[in-house]
Amino acid sequence: MELDRLRGVSGCVPMSEMRWNRRSFAILVIAATLLAGCNTTQFAPGASQPSVKPPVTGSAAVFAFAPVEGVPIQVLQALSAALNREASAQRLNVVPNNNPSRVYEVRGFVSAVADGQSTRLVYVWDVVDNKGARLHRITGQQAGGRATGDPWTGIGNETVNLAARQTIAELLKWVDS
């Protein structure tokens, strides 16, 4: 069966292979709300969560984005280009992931979710140090367009550009704190 091939060592199916509908989205939101109730800290939706003060700040902070899996190639290419464009425009130092000068690695989880007849691009970025310890988390979502069947078909360049702009702005806000 196709899903058996997709199941990794953990036995989980990648989120990109799941089909989301309004009911699935509602269950996800309810589960996240219930889990958030177990936490004593309040978070605003789409905001960065509490983090460790950046050990390296300003222009000495060099970021590298780790590969993001499970995203269709055309969306991944658009996201990569948008992140690089925004990093350059906002003057955030970004290097290829294998560059030894990186100080921070940004690990991303990106998904397209059906939201009625439209879609949402949902993302989580974890900033980790060279030892893999999470220092900072950025979460967000951007409204996409109309999709038929696969939610990824509703994620266009405008949606990706907004997500990239917000991501780079949040990284700068953290590293300059």
mmCIF file of C-alpha atoms in Angstrom:
data_model
loop_
_atom_site.group_PDB
_atom_site.id
_atom_site.type_symbol
_atom_site.label_atom_id
_atom_site.label_comp_id
_atom_site.label_asym_id
_atom_site.label_seq_id
_atom_site.Cartn_x
_atom_site.Cartn_y
_atom_site.Cartn_z
ATOM 1 C CA MET A 1 0.000 0.000 0.000
ATOM 2 C CA GLU A 2 1.218 3.544 -0.797
ATOM 3 C CA LEU A 3 0.883 4.769 2.808
ATOM 4 C CA ASP A 4 3.077 1.909 4.017
ATOM 5 C CA ARG A 5 5.849 3.238 1.797
ATOM 6 C CA LEU A 6 5.421 6.719 3.276
ATOM 7 C CA ARG A 7 5.574 5.575 6.855
ATOM 8 C CA GLY A 8 9.047 6.106 8.202
ATOM 9 C CA VAL A 9 10.751 4.418 11.101
ATOM 10 C CA SER A 10 8.284 6.153 13.418
ATOM 11 C CA GLY A 11 5.308 4.697 11.566
ATOM 12 C CA CYS A 12 3.897 8.170 10.908
ATOM 13 C CA VAL A 13 2.602 9.438 7.598
ATOM 14 C CA PRO A 14 4.097 12.826 6.603
ATOM 15 C CA MET A 15 1.585 15.669 7.001
ATOM 16 C CA SER A 16 2.042 16.590 3.346
ATOM 17 C CA GLU A 17 0.532 13.234 2.378
ATOM 18 C CA MET A 18 -2.579 13.651 4.525
ATOM 19 C CA ARG A 19 -5.772 15.069 3.071
ATOM 20 C CA TRP A 20 -7.236 17.825 5.201
ATOM 21 C CA ASN A 21 -10.833 18.900 5.265
ATOM 22 C CA ARG A 22 -12.770 21.295 7.467
ATOM 23 C CA ARG A 23 -13.417 18.613 10.105
ATOM 24 C CA SER A 24 -9.731 17.602 10.262
ATOM 25 C CA PHE A 25 -8.744 21.249 10.583
ATOM 26 C CA ALA A 26 -11.267 21.776 13.396
ATOM 27 C CA ILE A 27 -9.960 18.712 15.243
ATOM 28 C CA LEU A 28 -6.395 19.996 14.850
ATOM 29 C CA VAL A 29 -7.370 23.415 16.232
ATOM 30 C CA ILE A 30 -9.243 21.856 19.172
ATOM 31 C CA ALA A 31 -6.316 19.550 19.977
ATOM 32 C CA ALA A 32 -3.867 22.458 19.834
ATOM 33 C CA THR A 33 -6.140 24.517 22.090
ATOM 34 C CA LEU A 34 -6.412 21.695 24.614
ATOM 35 C CA LEU A 35 -2.657 21.182 24.605
ATOM 36 C CA ALA A 36 -2.120 24.910 25.013
ATOM 37 C CA GLY A 37 -4.333 24.735 28.104
ATOM 38 C CA CYS A 38 -1.703 22.514 29.708
ATOM 39 C CA ASN A 39 0.800 25.349 29.451
ATOM 40 C CA THR A 40 0.934 28.226 31.917
ATOM 41 C CA THR A 41 2.217 30.689 29.300
ATOM 42 C CA GLN A 42 -0.141 32.472 26.919
ATOM 43 C CA PHE A 43 0.858 32.790 23.260
ATOM 44 C CA ALA A 44 -0.708 35.002 20.649
ATOM 45 C CA PRO A 45 -1.539 33.102 17.455
ATOM 46 C CA GLY A 46 1.212 33.480 14.879
ATOM 47 C CA ALA A 47 3.636 34.922 17.393
ATOM 48 C CA SER A 48 7.058 33.719 18.322
ATOM 49 C CA GLN A 49 7.149 31.644 21.470
ATOM 50 C CA PRO A 50 9.465 32.337 24.426
ATOM 51 C CA SER A 51 13.040 31.653 23.579
ATOM 52 C CA VAL A 52 16.595 31.725 24.766
ATOM 53 C CA LYS A 53 18.338 35.057 24.319
ATOM 54 C CA PRO A 54 20.471 34.746 21.177
ATOM 55 C CA PRO A 55 24.093 33.940 22.089
ATOM 56 C CA VAL A 56 25.303 35.648 18.890
ATOM 57 C CA THR A 57 23.534 38.816 17.772
ATOM 58 C CA GLY A 58 23.522 41.417 15.044
ATOM 59 C CA SER A 59 25.624 40.985 11.929
ATOM 60 C CA ALA A 60 27.642 38.151 13.529
ATOM 61 C CA ALA A 61 24.516 35.967 13.499
ATOM 62 C CA VAL A 62 24.628 33.724 10.438
ATOM 63 C CA PHE A 63 21.598 31.563 9.621
ATOM 64 C CA ALA A 64 21.219 28.500 7.422
ATOM 65 C CA PHE A 65 17.881 26.935 6.529
ATOM 66 C CA ALA A 66 17.733 23.142 6.744
ATOM 67 C CA PRO A 67 15.944 21.292 3.944
ATOM 68 C CA VAL A 68 12.164 21.207 4.328
ATOM 69 C CA GLU A 69 10.608 17.865 3.425
ATOM 70 C CA GLY A 70 7.140 16.994 2.215
ATOM 71 C CA VAL A 71 6.528 20.210 0.291
ATOM 72 C CA PRO A 72 5.855 20.064 -3.474
ATOM 73 C CA ILE A 73 8.951 21.102 -5.417
ATOM 74 C CA GLN A 74 7.355 24.186 -7.015
ATOM 75 C CA VAL A 75 6.258 25.527 -3.608
ATOM 76 C CA LEU A 76 9.626 24.640 -2.077
ATOM 77 C CA GLN A 77 11.514 26.489 -4.822
ATOM 78 C CA ALA A 78 9.266 29.537 -4.432
ATOM 79 C CA LEU A 79 9.693 29.464 -0.641
ATOM 80 C CA SER A 80 13.471 29.143 -0.882
ATOM 81 C CA ALA A 81 13.702 32.027 -3.355
ATOM 82 C CA ALA A 82 11.378 34.192 -1.242
ATOM 83 C CA LEU A 83 13.337 33.514 1.963
ATOM 84 C CA ASN A 84 16.615 34.404 0.223
ATOM 85 C CA ARG A 85 15.099 37.563 -1.283
ATOM 86 C CA GLU A 86 13.677 38.681 2.069
ATOM 87 C CA ALA A 87 16.894 37.864 3.927
ATOM 88 C CA SER A 88 18.832 40.021 1.477
ATOM 89 C CA ALA A 89 16.285 42.860 1.578
ATOM 90 C CA GLN A 90 16.104 42.846 5.383
ATOM 91 C CA ARG A 91 19.881 42.296 5.769
ATOM 92 C CA LEU A 92 19.777 38.958 7.552
ATOM 93 C CA ASN A 93 22.904 36.845 7.012
ATOM 94 C CA VAL A 94 21.850 33.560 5.397
ATOM 95 C CA VAL A 95 24.243 30.958 3.994
ATOM 96 C CA PRO A 96 23.731 27.499 2.463
ATOM 97 C CA ASN A 97 22.988 24.813 5.046
ATOM 98 C CA ASN A 98 26.365 23.089 4.699
ATOM 99 C CA ASN A 99 28.342 26.317 5.204
ATOM 100 C CA PRO A 100 30.597 26.005 8.283
ATOM 101 C CA SER A 101 30.181 29.718 9.106
ATOM 102 C CA ARG A 102 26.566 29.233 10.136
ATOM 103 C CA VAL A 103 25.799 30.060 13.744
ATOM 104 C CA TYR A 104 22.135 29.055 13.698
ATOM 105 C CA GLU A 105 20.204 26.447 11.738
ATOM 106 C CA VAL A 106 16.546 27.095 10.969
ATOM 107 C CA ARG A 107 14.509 23.886 10.761
ATOM 108 C CA GLY A 108 11.100 24.231 9.180
ATOM 109 C CA PHE A 109 7.826 22.389 9.176
ATOM 110 C CA VAL A 110 5.450 23.627 6.487
ATOM 111 C CA SER A 111 1.988 22.376 5.582
ATOM 112 C CA ALA A 112 -0.948 23.365 3.409
ATOM 113 C CA VAL A 113 -4.305 22.976 5.125
ATOM 114 C CA ALA A 114 -7.756 23.125 3.550
ATOM 115 C CA ASP A 115 -9.869 25.839 5.168
ATOM 116 C CA GLY A 116 -13.313 25.599 3.643
ATOM 117 C CA GLN A 117 -12.872 26.356 -0.050
ATOM 118 C CA SER A 118 -9.545 28.086 0.490
ATOM 119 C CA THR A 119 -6.242 27.023 1.995
ATOM 120 C CA ARG A 120 -3.756 28.097 4.650
ATOM 121 C CA LEU A 121 0.001 27.811 4.620
ATOM 122 C CA VAL A 122 0.978 26.871 8.173
ATOM 123 C CA TYR A 123 4.616 26.993 9.246
ATOM 124 C CA VAL A 124 6.811 26.432 12.270
ATOM 125 C CA TRP A 125 10.498 27.365 12.288
ATOM 126 C CA ASP A 126 12.842 26.206 15.035
ATOM 127 C CA VAL A 127 16.143 28.036 15.396
ATOM 128 C CA VAL A 128 18.768 25.685 16.797
ATOM 129 C CA ASP A 129 22.416 26.105 17.713
ATOM 130 C CA ASN A 130 25.223 23.984 16.268
ATOM 131 C CA LYS A 131 24.578 21.356 18.952
ATOM 132 C CA GLY A 132 20.915 21.050 17.930
ATOM 133 C CA ALA A 133 19.435 22.771 20.996
ATOM 134 C CA ARG A 134 16.325 24.797 20.191
ATOM 135 C CA LEU A 135 16.793 28.458 20.993
ATOM 136 C CA HIS A 136 13.743 30.020 19.388
ATOM 137 C CA ARG A 137 10.493 29.066 17.643
ATOM 138 C CA ILE A 138 8.499 31.009 15.085
ATOM 139 C CA THR A 139 4.974 29.982 14.121
ATOM 140 C CA GLY A 140 2.654 31.479 11.590
ATOM 141 C CA GLN A 141 0.100 31.002 8.889
ATOM 142 C CA GLN A 142 -0.904 32.789 5.730
ATOM 143 C CA ALA A 143 -4.185 32.588 3.862
ATOM 144 C CA GLY A 144 -3.897 30.927 0.481
ATOM 145 C CA GLY A 145 -6.161 30.758 -2.504
ATOM 146 C CA ARG A 146 -8.854 28.380 -3.611
ATOM 147 C CA ALA A 147 -7.829 24.745 -3.947
ATOM 148 C CA THR A 148 -9.443 21.761 -5.563
ATOM 149 C CA GLY A 149 -8.460 18.500 -3.922
ATOM 150 C CA ASP A 150 -4.842 18.979 -2.901
ATOM 151 C CA PRO A 151 -4.471 22.000 -0.551
ATOM 152 C CA TRP A 152 -1.028 22.748 -2.013
ATOM 153 C CA THR A 153 -2.708 23.896 -5.244
ATOM 154 C CA GLY A 154 -4.061 26.913 -3.332
ATOM 155 C CA ILE A 155 -0.623 28.062 -2.189
ATOM 156 C CA GLY A 156 0.665 30.654 -4.634
ATOM 157 C CA ASN A 157 3.614 33.016 -4.755
ATOM 158 C CA GLU A 158 1.854 35.788 -2.829
ATOM 159 C CA THR A 159 1.166 33.431 0.088
ATOM 160 C CA VAL A 160 4.745 32.151 0.065
ATOM 161 C CA ASN A 161 6.160 35.695 -0.130
ATOM 162 C CA LEU A 162 4.121 36.817 2.886
ATOM 163 C CA ALA A 163 5.266 33.791 4.893
ATOM 164 C CA ALA A 164 8.905 34.456 3.963
ATOM 165 C CA ARG A 165 8.645 38.158 4.854
ATOM 166 C CA GLN A 166 7.131 37.342 8.253
ATOM 167 C CA THR A 167 9.689 34.596 8.935
ATOM 168 C CA ILE A 168 12.707 36.810 8.206
ATOM 169 C CA ALA A 169 11.210 39.710 10.195
ATOM 170 C CA GLU A 170 10.735 37.412 13.214
ATOM 171 C CA LEU A 171 14.295 36.080 12.926
ATOM 172 C CA LEU A 172 15.639 39.649 12.882
ATOM 173 C CA LYS A 173 13.459 40.633 15.815
ATOM 174 C CA TRP A 174 14.866 37.716 17.833
ATOM 175 C CA VAL A 175 18.524 38.117 16.890
ATOM 176 C CA ASP A 176 18.426 41.872 17.556
ATOM 177 C CA SER A 177 16.692 41.478 20.934
#
